[in-house]
XYZ file of C-alpha atoms in Angstrom:
776
model
C -27.538 -59.867 90.602
C -28.423 -63.201 92.172
C -31.540 -65.269 92.553
C -33.192 -62.460 94.534
C -32.472 -59.471 92.310
C -35.118 -57.194 93.795
C -34.428 -55.660 97.211
C -36.663 -56.524 100.138
C -39.263 -53.812 100.182
C -43.014 -53.563 100.423
C -44.904 -53.501 97.150
C -48.257 -51.758 97.508
C -50.667 -53.504 95.198
C -53.554 -51.863 93.422
C -56.603 -53.910 94.233
C -60.294 -53.278 93.892
C -61.934 -54.811 96.973
C -65.534 -55.802 96.265
C -68.179 -56.500 98.865
C -68.369 -60.230 99.476
C -71.326 -62.083 98.040
C -72.599 -65.631 98.271
C -70.563 -68.040 100.375
C -67.717 -65.534 100.784
C -69.841 -63.369 103.046
C -69.935 -66.137 105.647
C -66.123 -66.223 105.827
C -65.083 -62.582 105.459
C -66.274 -59.961 107.861
C -67.791 -56.822 106.327
C -64.850 -54.733 107.510
C -62.215 -56.981 105.959
C -59.748 -55.123 103.740
C -56.630 -56.183 101.922
C -53.458 -56.034 103.975
C -49.888 -56.813 102.987
C -47.964 -59.101 105.288
C -44.249 -58.597 104.734
C -41.894 -61.361 105.847
C -38.530 -60.222 104.447
C -36.211 -62.488 102.499
C -37.424 -65.902 101.384
C -36.580 -68.814 103.635
C -36.863 -71.346 100.788
C -35.897 -71.425 97.126
C -38.922 -73.540 96.287
C -41.790 -71.160 95.424
C -44.402 -73.772 96.335
C -42.926 -74.232 99.804
C -42.904 -70.479 100.291
C -46.575 -70.213 99.307
C -47.502 -73.161 101.532
C -45.791 -71.450 104.453
C -47.850 -68.344 103.796
C -51.085 -70.325 103.914
C -49.962 -72.043 107.097
C -49.152 -68.733 108.745
C -52.467 -67.194 107.765
C -54.338 -70.310 108.887
C -53.017 -69.866 112.431
C -55.019 -66.639 112.630
C -58.132 -67.378 110.549
C -58.689 -70.946 111.740
C -58.112 -73.236 108.749
C -56.199 -73.607 105.497
C -59.498 -73.560 103.572
C -60.395 -70.123 104.923
C -56.813 -68.960 104.447
C -56.955 -70.010 100.794
C -60.142 -68.006 100.298
C -58.686 -64.916 101.949
C -55.305 -65.038 100.183
C -54.933 -62.518 97.342
C -51.259 -62.827 96.383
C -48.306 -64.821 97.579
C -44.978 -63.029 97.176
C -42.515 -65.822 96.702
C -39.765 -64.854 94.307
C -38.051 -61.568 95.112
C -39.015 -61.641 98.775
C -41.490 -63.341 101.096
C -44.923 -62.094 102.063
C -48.537 -62.154 101.055
C -51.629 -60.016 100.569
C -54.839 -61.177 102.193
C -58.298 -59.917 103.146
C -58.121 -59.310 106.878
C -60.041 -57.616 109.633
C -58.136 -55.184 111.778
C -57.991 -57.690 114.610
C -56.649 -60.422 112.316
C -54.046 -58.006 110.975
C -53.016 -57.151 114.504
C -52.653 -60.835 115.456
C -50.531 -61.527 112.361
C -48.267 -58.587 113.126
C -47.476 -60.140 116.521
C -46.397 -63.517 115.119
C -42.687 -64.488 114.929
C -41.115 -63.816 111.557
C -43.626 -61.123 110.520
C -41.775 -57.888 109.765
C -44.889 -55.754 109.398
C -48.509 -55.765 108.291
C -49.735 -52.714 106.386
C -53.078 -51.799 104.824
C -53.278 -51.865 101.064
C -53.456 -48.516 99.248
C -54.985 -47.497 95.940
C -52.451 -45.675 93.772
C -53.071 -44.129 90.343
C -50.303 -45.159 88.007
C -49.948 -42.674 85.136
C -48.692 -44.533 82.086
C -46.551 -41.533 81.145
C -45.073 -42.015 84.595
C -42.304 -39.660 83.542
C -44.319 -36.541 84.428
C -45.013 -37.718 87.981
C -41.363 -38.733 88.219
C -40.394 -35.172 87.246
C -42.776 -33.632 89.805
C -45.463 -32.529 87.345
C -48.456 -34.456 88.642
C -51.690 -32.586 87.976
C -52.915 -33.486 91.474
C -50.584 -31.070 93.277
C -51.279 -27.310 93.291
C -48.791 -24.441 93.170
C -46.240 -25.849 90.806
C -45.144 -25.084 87.288
C -47.928 -27.069 85.584
C -50.650 -24.977 87.217
C -48.717 -21.698 87.272
C -48.165 -21.935 83.526
C -51.802 -22.864 82.840
C -50.371 -26.077 81.370
C -48.523 -24.131 78.686
C -51.631 -22.468 77.249
C -50.768 -19.984 74.534
C -47.295 -21.416 73.846
C -46.601 -22.986 70.436
C -44.298 -25.997 70.157
C -42.952 -26.731 66.695
C -42.000 -30.374 66.104
C -39.612 -31.418 63.320
C -40.213 -35.112 62.803
C -42.140 -37.684 60.748
C -45.503 -35.933 60.967
C -48.582 -36.644 63.056
C -51.550 -39.006 63.272
C -54.224 -36.353 63.826
C -57.076 -38.689 64.809
C -55.361 -39.650 68.077
C -57.227 -38.492 71.165
C -53.925 -37.049 72.350
C -54.513 -34.190 69.920
C -58.048 -33.296 70.967
C -58.664 -29.554 71.273
C -61.448 -29.946 73.814
C -61.361 -27.070 76.285
C -58.746 -25.053 74.390
C -59.306 -21.404 73.604
C -58.607 -19.551 70.369
C -55.406 -20.097 68.417
C -52.674 -17.790 69.812
C -52.689 -14.438 68.085
C -48.975 -14.560 67.283
C -49.415 -17.661 65.100
C -48.817 -16.925 61.413
C -48.476 -20.447 60.058
C -50.724 -22.682 57.973
C -52.144 -26.170 57.726
C -51.636 -27.793 54.347
C -53.748 -30.589 52.958
C -52.154 -33.579 51.294
C -52.317 -37.351 50.991
C -54.973 -38.525 53.514
C -54.644 -35.258 55.426
C -57.413 -32.659 55.213
C -56.380 -29.373 56.772
C -60.002 -28.380 57.378
C -60.751 -31.430 59.524
C -57.391 -32.629 60.811
C -56.106 -29.315 62.123
C -57.816 -27.773 65.125
C -56.992 -25.606 68.138
C -54.376 -28.175 69.241
C -52.735 -28.961 65.870
C -52.646 -25.382 64.603
C -50.052 -25.909 61.878
C -48.999 -28.820 59.684
C -46.854 -28.944 56.583
C -44.230 -31.169 55.031
C -40.839 -30.744 53.389
C -39.544 -33.417 51.023
C -37.947 -31.849 48.007
C -34.444 -32.015 49.436
C -34.880 -35.666 50.296
C -36.394 -36.666 46.956
C -33.561 -34.988 45.118
C -31.089 -37.276 46.849
C -33.151 -40.455 47.188
C -34.226 -40.878 43.593
C -36.506 -43.891 44.252
C -40.238 -44.393 44.771
C -41.233 -43.160 48.202
C -44.396 -45.043 49.132
C -43.809 -48.798 49.047
C -45.448 -51.824 50.626
C -42.465 -52.217 52.945
C -42.279 -48.528 53.859
C -45.690 -46.872 53.496
C -45.645 -43.099 53.398
C -47.909 -40.093 52.816
C -47.073 -36.934 50.897
C -48.662 -34.901 53.641
C -48.230 -34.183 57.358
C -49.710 -37.619 58.134
C -47.290 -39.852 60.035
C -46.602 -43.325 58.614
C -43.722 -44.070 60.976
C -45.104 -43.170 64.396
C -42.009 -41.364 65.650
C -43.429 -37.878 65.135
C -46.776 -38.697 66.711
C -44.970 -40.155 69.723
C -42.749 -37.103 70.249
C -45.569 -34.617 69.644
C -47.878 -36.270 72.143
C -45.058 -36.484 74.699
C -44.445 -32.749 74.417
C -48.025 -31.528 74.364
C -50.569 -34.344 74.266
C -53.958 -33.847 75.878
C -55.116 -35.965 78.815
C -56.342 -39.388 77.670
C -57.667 -41.714 80.353
C -57.796 -45.504 80.562
C -54.795 -46.149 78.325
C -52.575 -49.199 78.648
C -50.054 -51.072 76.576
C -50.948 -54.737 76.265
C -52.408 -54.543 79.754
C -49.303 -52.921 81.286
C -48.869 -49.346 82.567
C -52.600 -48.644 82.620
C -53.708 -45.141 83.571
C -53.738 -41.683 81.978
C -51.353 -40.399 79.327
C -50.590 -36.760 78.591
C -47.848 -34.470 77.389
C -45.691 -32.117 79.426
C -47.596 -28.994 78.364
C -51.123 -30.328 77.719
C -52.580 -26.949 76.709
C -49.723 -25.833 74.480
C -50.363 -25.869 70.734
C -48.557 -27.942 68.136
C -47.081 -26.923 64.801
C -46.012 -29.979 62.806
C -43.111 -29.818 60.349
C -42.656 -33.152 58.635
C -39.027 -33.286 57.565
C -38.293 -37.000 58.008
C -39.577 -39.794 55.818
C -40.330 -43.461 56.386
C -37.370 -44.852 54.481
C -34.722 -47.030 56.157
C -36.185 -46.253 59.560
C -36.547 -42.505 58.982
C -34.415 -40.198 56.856
C -34.249 -36.388 56.877
C -32.452 -34.067 54.448
C -30.613 -30.988 55.700
C -32.204 -28.917 52.987
C -35.638 -29.819 54.195
C -34.658 -29.196 57.825
C -33.344 -25.737 56.998
C -36.536 -24.924 55.110
C -38.580 -26.040 58.081
C -36.533 -23.784 60.352
C -37.124 -20.962 57.957
C -40.883 -21.453 57.973
C -41.101 -22.101 61.709
C -39.328 -18.845 62.515
C -41.861 -17.076 60.375
C -44.810 -18.951 61.758
C -44.297 -17.761 65.313
C -43.358 -20.906 67.207
C -41.982 -20.436 70.730
C -40.173 -23.765 71.101
C -38.730 -26.168 68.537
C -38.348 -29.864 69.305
C -36.036 -31.927 67.111
C -35.472 -35.608 67.817
C -33.082 -35.777 64.893
C -29.368 -36.502 64.634
C -26.698 -37.606 62.190
C -23.548 -39.681 62.138
C -20.083 -39.000 63.473
C -17.857 -37.209 62.628
C -19.823 -34.029 63.230
C -20.097 -31.198 60.747
C -18.893 -27.805 61.884
C -21.363 -25.265 63.258
C -21.121 -23.170 60.117
C -21.523 -26.079 57.690
C -25.039 -26.032 56.262
C -24.893 -29.807 55.761
C -25.600 -29.977 59.472
C -28.815 -28.016 58.977
C -29.687 -28.174 62.651
C -26.811 -26.051 63.993
C -27.350 -23.466 61.319
C -31.125 -23.359 61.468
C -31.212 -23.395 65.241
C -28.816 -20.449 65.423
C -31.312 -18.335 63.543
C -34.202 -19.556 65.610
C -32.437 -18.882 68.909
C -31.416 -15.418 67.721
C -35.138 -14.697 67.452
C -35.948 -15.975 70.918
C -37.005 -19.511 69.991
C -35.607 -22.234 72.253
C -34.370 -25.189 70.190
C -34.330 -28.563 71.958
C -32.444 -31.472 70.369
C -31.540 -35.033 71.267
C -27.991 -35.974 72.234
C -28.221 -39.112 70.005
C -28.225 -42.822 70.785
C -24.579 -43.773 70.348
C -23.744 -44.316 74.029
C -22.234 -45.314 76.276
C -18.990 -44.416 74.473
C -17.469 -41.016 75.195
C -17.460 -38.195 72.627
C -20.557 -39.469 70.835
C -22.883 -36.574 71.722
C -24.436 -34.711 68.796
C -26.188 -31.340 68.390
C -23.322 -29.714 70.270
C -23.708 -26.022 69.384
C -23.881 -23.929 72.568
C -27.146 -22.265 71.524
C -28.907 -25.655 71.336
C -30.453 -27.270 74.422
C -29.139 -30.841 74.113
C -30.953 -33.633 75.935
C -29.659 -36.966 77.223
C -31.944 -39.845 78.178
C -32.518 -41.476 81.541
C -34.632 -44.239 82.915
C -37.181 -43.382 85.608
C -38.573 -44.995 88.727
C -40.415 -47.703 86.825
C -39.484 -51.240 85.827
C -41.151 -54.233 84.194
C -39.841 -57.264 86.117
C -40.611 -60.591 84.457
C -40.110 -63.876 86.341
C -38.076 -66.761 84.900
C -38.774 -69.899 86.943
C -36.357 -72.780 86.362
C -37.063 -76.438 86.903
C -34.662 -76.521 89.881
C -36.950 -74.090 91.762
C -34.652 -71.142 91.166
C -36.375 -67.957 90.051
C -34.716 -65.004 88.357
C -36.195 -61.670 87.349
C -35.596 -60.413 83.851
C -37.078 -57.387 82.099
C -39.612 -57.627 79.298
C -42.854 -56.386 77.806
C -44.643 -59.726 77.851
C -48.383 -60.062 78.375
C -49.082 -62.937 76.015
C -50.319 -66.389 76.875
C -48.456 -67.713 79.892
C -47.291 -71.280 79.465
C -46.475 -73.853 82.099
C -43.072 -75.425 82.482
C -41.554 -76.227 79.108
C -38.194 -77.379 77.794
C -35.259 -74.966 77.877
C -32.255 -75.162 75.556
C -29.013 -73.448 74.652
C -27.479 -74.032 71.207
C -24.099 -75.518 72.094
C -21.438 -75.236 69.433
C -18.492 -77.405 68.474
C -15.007 -76.816 67.176
C -12.601 -74.059 68.118
C -15.349 -71.521 68.961
C -18.005 -73.478 70.856
C -19.876 -70.385 72.077
C -20.525 -68.935 68.613
C -23.657 -71.041 68.080
C -25.320 -69.341 71.063
C -24.665 -65.772 69.964
C -27.992 -63.957 69.593
C -26.931 -62.059 66.499
C -25.928 -65.200 64.590
C -28.108 -68.025 65.867
C -28.127 -71.165 63.775
C -30.847 -73.478 65.045
C -31.970 -77.003 64.346
C -35.760 -76.976 64.228
C -35.926 -80.511 65.572
C -33.991 -79.509 68.674
C -35.703 -76.151 69.222
C -39.394 -76.703 68.401
C -41.619 -76.128 71.414
C -38.721 -74.917 73.583
C -37.490 -71.692 75.144
C -34.025 -70.738 73.846
C -31.234 -68.996 75.768
C -28.744 -66.893 73.807
C -25.981 -64.394 74.588
C -25.814 -61.043 72.770
C -22.254 -59.894 72.206
C -23.288 -56.712 70.399
C -25.447 -53.855 71.626
C -28.537 -52.574 69.903
C -31.947 -53.921 69.054
C -31.062 -55.747 65.867
C -29.419 -58.725 67.593
C -32.443 -59.332 69.808
C -34.982 -59.087 67.019
C -32.903 -61.281 64.705
C -32.643 -63.899 67.430
C -36.383 -63.754 68.123
C -37.207 -64.184 64.434
C -34.783 -67.114 64.161
C -36.215 -68.857 67.226
C -39.803 -68.347 66.048
C -38.975 -69.665 62.587
C -37.452 -72.768 64.147
C -40.602 -73.387 66.201
C -39.323 -72.065 69.539
C -41.846 -70.577 71.946
C -39.705 -68.104 73.883
C -36.326 -66.401 74.125
C -34.106 -65.428 77.050
C -31.455 -62.891 76.009
C -28.359 -62.416 78.137
C -26.925 -59.003 77.344
C -25.272 -55.936 78.727
C -27.763 -54.485 81.240
C -30.053 -51.849 79.774
C -33.534 -50.776 80.794
C -34.556 -49.938 77.221
C -36.652 -52.991 76.450
C -37.090 -54.581 73.054
C -40.535 -55.984 72.391
C -40.927 -58.937 70.072
C -43.770 -59.542 67.666
C -46.920 -61.585 68.188
C -46.672 -61.683 72.004
C -43.523 -63.772 71.647
C -41.705 -63.644 75.014
C -38.279 -61.997 74.763
C -36.956 -61.651 78.301
C -33.705 -59.800 78.904
C -31.262 -60.644 81.697
C -27.698 -59.606 82.410
C -24.720 -61.855 81.672
C -24.518 -63.079 85.262
C -28.084 -64.351 85.336
C -27.689 -65.689 81.804
C -24.638 -67.649 82.888
C -26.454 -69.114 85.885
C -29.298 -70.209 83.620
C -26.760 -71.746 81.238
C -25.116 -73.681 84.075
C -28.534 -75.032 85.042
C -29.123 -76.171 81.440
C -25.771 -77.941 81.397
C -26.381 -79.577 84.773
C -29.499 -81.559 83.878
C -30.690 -83.780 81.060
C -34.121 -82.166 80.830
C -33.957 -78.481 81.766
C -37.324 -76.714 82.010
C -38.490 -73.161 82.489
C -41.683 -71.200 83.052
C -41.866 -67.605 81.785
C -44.206 -65.349 83.753
C -46.024 -62.189 82.739
C -44.345 -58.816 83.090
C -45.468 -56.644 85.984
C -45.219 -52.900 86.554
C -43.077 -51.731 89.466
C -43.029 -48.029 90.350
C -41.433 -45.862 93.026
C -38.311 -45.496 95.127
C -37.135 -49.107 94.886
C -36.443 -48.417 91.200
C -33.663 -45.867 90.797
C -33.306 -43.684 87.718
C -30.105 -44.000 85.663
C -28.621 -42.446 82.543
C -29.682 -44.775 79.738
C -27.147 -47.141 78.193
C -27.724 -45.823 74.672
C -27.645 -42.113 75.556
C -24.710 -40.421 73.805
C -22.007 -39.061 76.086
C -19.705 -36.080 76.132
C -17.348 -34.445 75.894
C -18.137 -32.821 72.583
C -15.868 -33.975 69.760
C -16.019 -30.475 68.255
C -15.392 -28.332 71.344
C -14.930 -30.250 74.609
C -15.057 -26.971 76.552
C -18.748 -26.649 75.681
C -20.444 -29.088 78.045
C -22.774 -31.477 76.258
C -25.307 -32.849 76.886
C -26.948 -29.994 78.794
C -29.729 -31.818 80.611
C -31.297 -35.258 81.011
C -34.932 -36.394 80.878
C -36.784 -39.718 80.793
C -36.319 -41.516 77.487
C -36.670 -45.216 78.285
C -39.876 -47.219 77.744
C -41.977 -44.106 77.173
C -45.656 -44.725 76.395
C -47.226 -42.188 74.060
C -49.522 -41.931 71.046
C -48.328 -43.299 67.729
C -49.349 -43.859 64.129
C -51.838 -46.588 63.362
C -49.167 -47.952 61.024
C -46.593 -48.333 63.808
C -45.874 -52.083 63.935
C -45.515 -51.890 67.740
C -48.803 -50.041 68.237
C -51.448 -51.219 70.692
C -54.693 -49.263 70.632
C -52.985 -46.200 69.164
C -50.130 -46.135 71.673
C -46.612 -47.555 71.744
C -43.612 -47.830 74.030
C -40.400 -46.428 72.554
C -36.961 -45.533 73.901
C -34.280 -43.083 72.828
C -33.088 -39.536 73.285
C -35.875 -38.922 70.772
C -38.266 -39.589 73.641
C -36.285 -37.518 76.162
C -36.212 -34.464 73.902
C -39.972 -33.734 73.867
C -40.054 -34.074 77.657
C -37.766 -31.060 77.829
C -39.622 -29.299 75.002
C -42.842 -29.566 76.986
C -41.118 -28.230 80.106
C -39.643 -25.334 78.125
C -43.180 -24.479 76.998
C -44.299 -24.320 80.638
C -41.362 -22.050 81.531
C -42.061 -19.878 78.499
C -45.652 -19.418 79.646
C -44.503 -18.296 83.105
C -41.506 -16.237 81.917
C -42.281 -15.043 78.373
C -39.392 -12.560 78.494
C -36.694 -15.148 79.241
C -34.177 -15.811 76.480
C -33.395 -19.362 75.298
C -30.093 -19.151 77.194
C -31.876 -18.105 80.387
C -34.238 -21.051 80.042
C -31.316 -23.421 79.472
C -29.511 -22.010 82.500
C -32.601 -22.417 84.680
C -32.870 -26.068 83.665
C -29.169 -26.861 84.102
C -28.630 -25.090 87.432
C -31.654 -26.650 89.146
C -31.309 -30.202 87.788
C -31.146 -33.208 90.118
C -27.932 -35.180 90.481
C -29.385 -37.589 93.044
C -32.279 -40.044 92.943
C -35.404 -39.925 95.082
C -33.615 -41.750 97.903
C -30.773 -39.232 97.975
C -28.155 -41.464 96.319
C -26.001 -40.209 93.432
C -27.270 -41.043 89.973
C -25.644 -43.856 88.025
C -25.078 -44.237 84.307
C -25.630 -47.519 82.508
C -22.588 -48.821 80.693
C -19.831 -51.387 80.810
C -19.741 -51.314 83.769
C -22.434 -49.186 85.353
C -20.780 -46.201 87.032
C -21.518 -43.009 88.902
C -22.874 -40.488 86.423
C -20.930 -37.318 85.644
C -21.656 -34.158 83.622
C -20.620 -35.835 80.358
C -23.406 -38.355 80.971
C -26.201 -36.062 82.145
C -25.109 -32.420 81.820
C -26.556 -30.582 84.794
C -28.572 -33.661 85.833
C -32.162 -34.852 85.508
C -34.480 -32.001 84.678
C -36.395 -30.452 87.598
C -39.295 -28.416 86.168
C -40.509 -26.909 89.433
C -37.019 -25.804 90.406
C -36.384 -24.341 86.951
C -39.412 -22.069 87.261
C -37.649 -20.228 90.105
C -33.880 -20.606 89.605
C -32.815 -17.426 91.415
C -29.946 -16.628 89.038
C -29.362 -17.351 85.366
C -26.273 -17.431 83.159
C -27.608 -15.566 80.137
C -26.063 -15.491 76.685
C -26.492 -13.102 73.801
C -25.255 -12.840 70.246
C -21.867 -11.615 71.479
C -21.334 -14.900 73.354
C -22.161 -16.884 70.235
C -19.725 -14.838 68.178
C -17.106 -15.300 70.901
C -17.606 -19.058 70.616
C -17.430 -19.046 66.812
C -14.208 -17.025 66.900
C -12.765 -19.401 69.514
C -13.566 -22.263 67.143
C -11.348 -20.590 64.558
C -14.063 -20.209 61.936
C -13.209 -17.547 59.379
C -14.822 -14.155 59.508
C -16.868 -14.677 56.356
C -18.387 -17.917 57.650
C -19.276 -16.287 60.967
C -20.662 -13.226 59.217
C -22.801 -15.473 57.022
C -24.198 -17.258 60.047
C -24.805 -14.203 62.220
C -25.977 -11.895 59.482
C -23.608 -9.124 60.530
C -20.063 -8.234 59.646
C -17.730 -9.921 62.104
C -13.994 -9.586 62.611
C -12.519 -11.958 65.157
C -9.610 -10.644 67.260
C -6.092 -11.472 66.153
C -5.560 -13.553 69.278
C -8.066 -16.367 69.320
C -10.399 -15.949 72.309
C -10.880 -18.641 74.931
C -13.883 -20.970 74.972
C -13.818 -20.698 78.734
C -15.278 -17.198 78.759
C -18.492 -18.135 76.925
C -21.145 -17.467 79.564
C -22.365 -21.046 79.905
C -24.004 -22.582 83.001
C -21.015 -24.932 83.260
C -17.230 -24.860 83.324
C -15.288 -27.444 81.336
C -11.501 -27.257 81.085
C -10.129 -29.856 78.696
C -6.436 -29.114 79.140
C -5.365 -27.493 82.414
C -1.591 -27.122 82.564
C -1.194 -25.136 85.792
C -3.935 -22.599 86.400
C -6.575 -20.686 84.491
C -8.946 -17.838 85.313
C -12.269 -17.380 83.573
C -15.279 -15.119 83.905
C -18.986 -15.709 84.316
C -21.904 -13.311 84.661
C -25.149 -14.074 86.455
C -28.452 -12.235 86.231
C -30.826 -12.083 89.176
C -34.321 -13.294 88.227
C -35.427 -13.911 91.810
C -36.015 -11.572 94.731
C -34.556 -8.127 93.903
C -32.713 -7.904 97.218
C -30.689 -11.112 97.399
C -27.332 -12.209 98.725
C -25.631 -15.341 97.363
C -22.529 -17.091 98.677
C -20.258 -19.392 96.716
C -20.163 -23.060 97.707
C -17.352 -24.899 95.909
C -16.833 -28.634 95.480
C -13.458 -28.701 93.696
C -12.587 -31.546 91.353
C -10.036 -33.986 92.779
C -6.509 -32.595 92.591
C -7.670 -29.010 91.959
C -8.136 -25.845 93.945
C -10.948 -23.509 92.910
C -11.339 -19.915 94.061
C -14.144 -17.487 93.234
C -13.885 -13.677 93.417
C -16.036 -12.150 94.672
C -17.371 -15.075 96.692
C -20.433 -13.092 97.821
C -22.880 -11.570 95.327
C -25.197 -8.770 96.518
C -28.153 -7.872 94.314
C -30.618 -5.028 94.736
C -33.039 -3.035 92.607
C -30.122 -1.325 90.809
C -27.713 -4.268 90.593
C -29.211 -7.113 88.572
C -26.077 -8.506 86.902
C -22.764 -9.350 88.527
C -19.632 -10.837 86.977
C -17.183 -12.992 88.897
C -13.884 -14.736 88.247
C -13.156 -18.410 88.765
C -9.556 -19.569 89.105
C -8.789 -23.282 88.806
C -5.335 -24.564 89.766
C -3.845 -28.039 89.405
C -2.189 -29.187 92.630
C 0.021 -31.702 90.814
C 1.701 -31.634 87.430
C 0.363 -34.881 85.990
C -1.698 -36.004 83.051
C -5.165 -37.139 84.147
C -8.601 -37.886 82.887
C -11.496 -35.631 83.831
C -12.388 -34.933 87.437
C -15.656 -33.346 88.411
C -16.961 -30.871 90.939
C -19.415 -27.990 91.162
C -19.867 -24.312 91.933
C -23.123 -23.422 93.661
C -24.403 -19.950 94.531
C -26.646 -20.302 97.584
C -29.080 -18.199 99.522
C -32.033 -19.149 101.720
C -34.297 -19.880 98.740
C -32.072 -21.061 95.917
C -29.082 -23.228 95.079
C -27.744 -22.292 91.633
C -25.380 -25.133 90.711
C -23.101 -25.444 87.694
C -20.892 -28.486 87.001
C -17.109 -28.274 86.869
C -15.206 -30.716 84.639
C -11.417 -30.461 84.536
C -8.639 -32.496 82.946
C -4.993 -31.704 83.567
C -2.595 -32.183 80.695
C 1.111 -31.540 81.022
C 2.650 -31.512 77.554
C 6.353 -32.123 77.145
C 8.257 -30.705 74.211
C 9.078 -33.370 71.645
C 12.382 -31.562 71.113
C 13.500 -32.622 74.575
C 13.438 -36.264 73.492
C 15.554 -35.777 70.386
């Protein structure tokens, strides 16, 4: 990125044009409206010169600089050149004919939804005939949320307009500390209880402290549970913003679905959950009649086995899925390293996190007239040009003094200045430590150079913490070193939405392949999980008016949970595996402009199935997938036997006597909506079965994109369905064209007809193993 990091494109501003009054009416015709005059790249680095040139250009049409100044609305002078002004049609036409003017376009009023993610996913409430309307917004479906509880007073949980509680609900609301079941539960929050005994048995310390307040009830002290619950199923709440940014309407994915709250995590050390409590919550939720379970919960590597109850989630979810409950879990936040994905059992729907088509560019204007765009959530008091400093070190490691995670500052040198630092570690801790250190030393702002990531870290008390990549950070550092009195002006963050901003797999999102069974593709699907605005607890330290912006696969998970609720409302007879297949096979692997998706990392790269599974979730496509790869109990047992678990452990998990075959079965024949071969030596043949859920009389043809260095054949390559034939099995043979050891290569198999494209990812690694005996 250079000094013009944003591409040259037209930004359509949201402006309220008022009728002129007083002296303005003499200068602006009644039919004047705001137009945007786009001039392309800047011709000058000096923002003032750029603005002056805009006034001069406008003055040539309106008659004088004084009138031009009155008509000017905005001058675009940093990322590109142009301006917005109040113009008559004739004035706009004259401007469009001037040299250097690329185009003049009328301004438009756009509604920006603060949970932009739902528009990004194609679930705007303004468009008829899609899954949101066809599902009646999830009405009648019950989403169970395992998390830190709920803040019931939030408007996101209003039951206005909802009908009776679904008849299949058998759960309860339990009163407790500052939670009254009679008043805090309603037709939206239909169940609420908490589970703590397992945690208290291990923790052995007082729970509710001044540092970590907590409630022995479903009430949420942390905010995490309220955020995830409202993302999955929050009601429409209008006129919401976060510190003046992202203003609009917030809602959940299934606004008319009902919520059952299971508080299993407690506000200690950022949120802790005991497996015993999680298993008890599963037990109760299965009884209560939930249709979907949403768990934004993980644990640390190495992973427990699927039959180890210390996991809690794999075990509990198996029982839930066996009873038709779809269980949606986060992939974890340990990315971008490979093999960090969690919740890897094949019966779980595992969700990775992406950004979306929204950014918060924040200008950094240097004293040498160079302007860079960082990313921040900064709406505090904007200051003029002020001193800028970088803590130079001495000795053998001169850069150590400027490391964000270990800043050592002299208050005399820092007071009243903006500080530049470089973060050499990932994560939020380094940024927040640096911000606290700078504030304590009297600094008034912080610029953090770090590995690029769109998951922004907000600092306290409107303290500006602006993130840039290492390249921009280095250019700022060179400016500091080039002058005796470096200065900087930090501007307010703005909201940028639409095609110019491309979605990416989030930096933190955990990646595959699975460290337990690489042949089971994980994650399964990807959804927005970066800078998500949703309701929160009033005790959330980052709360503004009852809402907060948070990032993580925790935020991506309830997006998918809400979508699953919509699908469940439309297709109540679909199994959890059918729902997963519908999501995976219809997911998007390209952005809105048709370019392949990227994954944040070191460096940023083209995304592959280990980053995003099938791709970014496509709710409208998933409602009509054409074919599904369904799975039953026999597939799960096949998987467990392939894992080598003993018969007694499998029998304990499945609840039926199981005897695995003497020859261990292959993972490759589990009927997943993906094919992952972790060690291809020459060739392998596997089987899949698809079920027709579309038009009864359908013909599908195989479309193969083989991974590099492989040949892939499918037999039969044409599938013919009719009223009698609803399921068809086929064989896939993958051959390595060269006998070499490689990393993974990727491709796809798509069954196509005129209406549907049913795509599954192929991931193959060749591995030619030599006998050690040959070397001895």
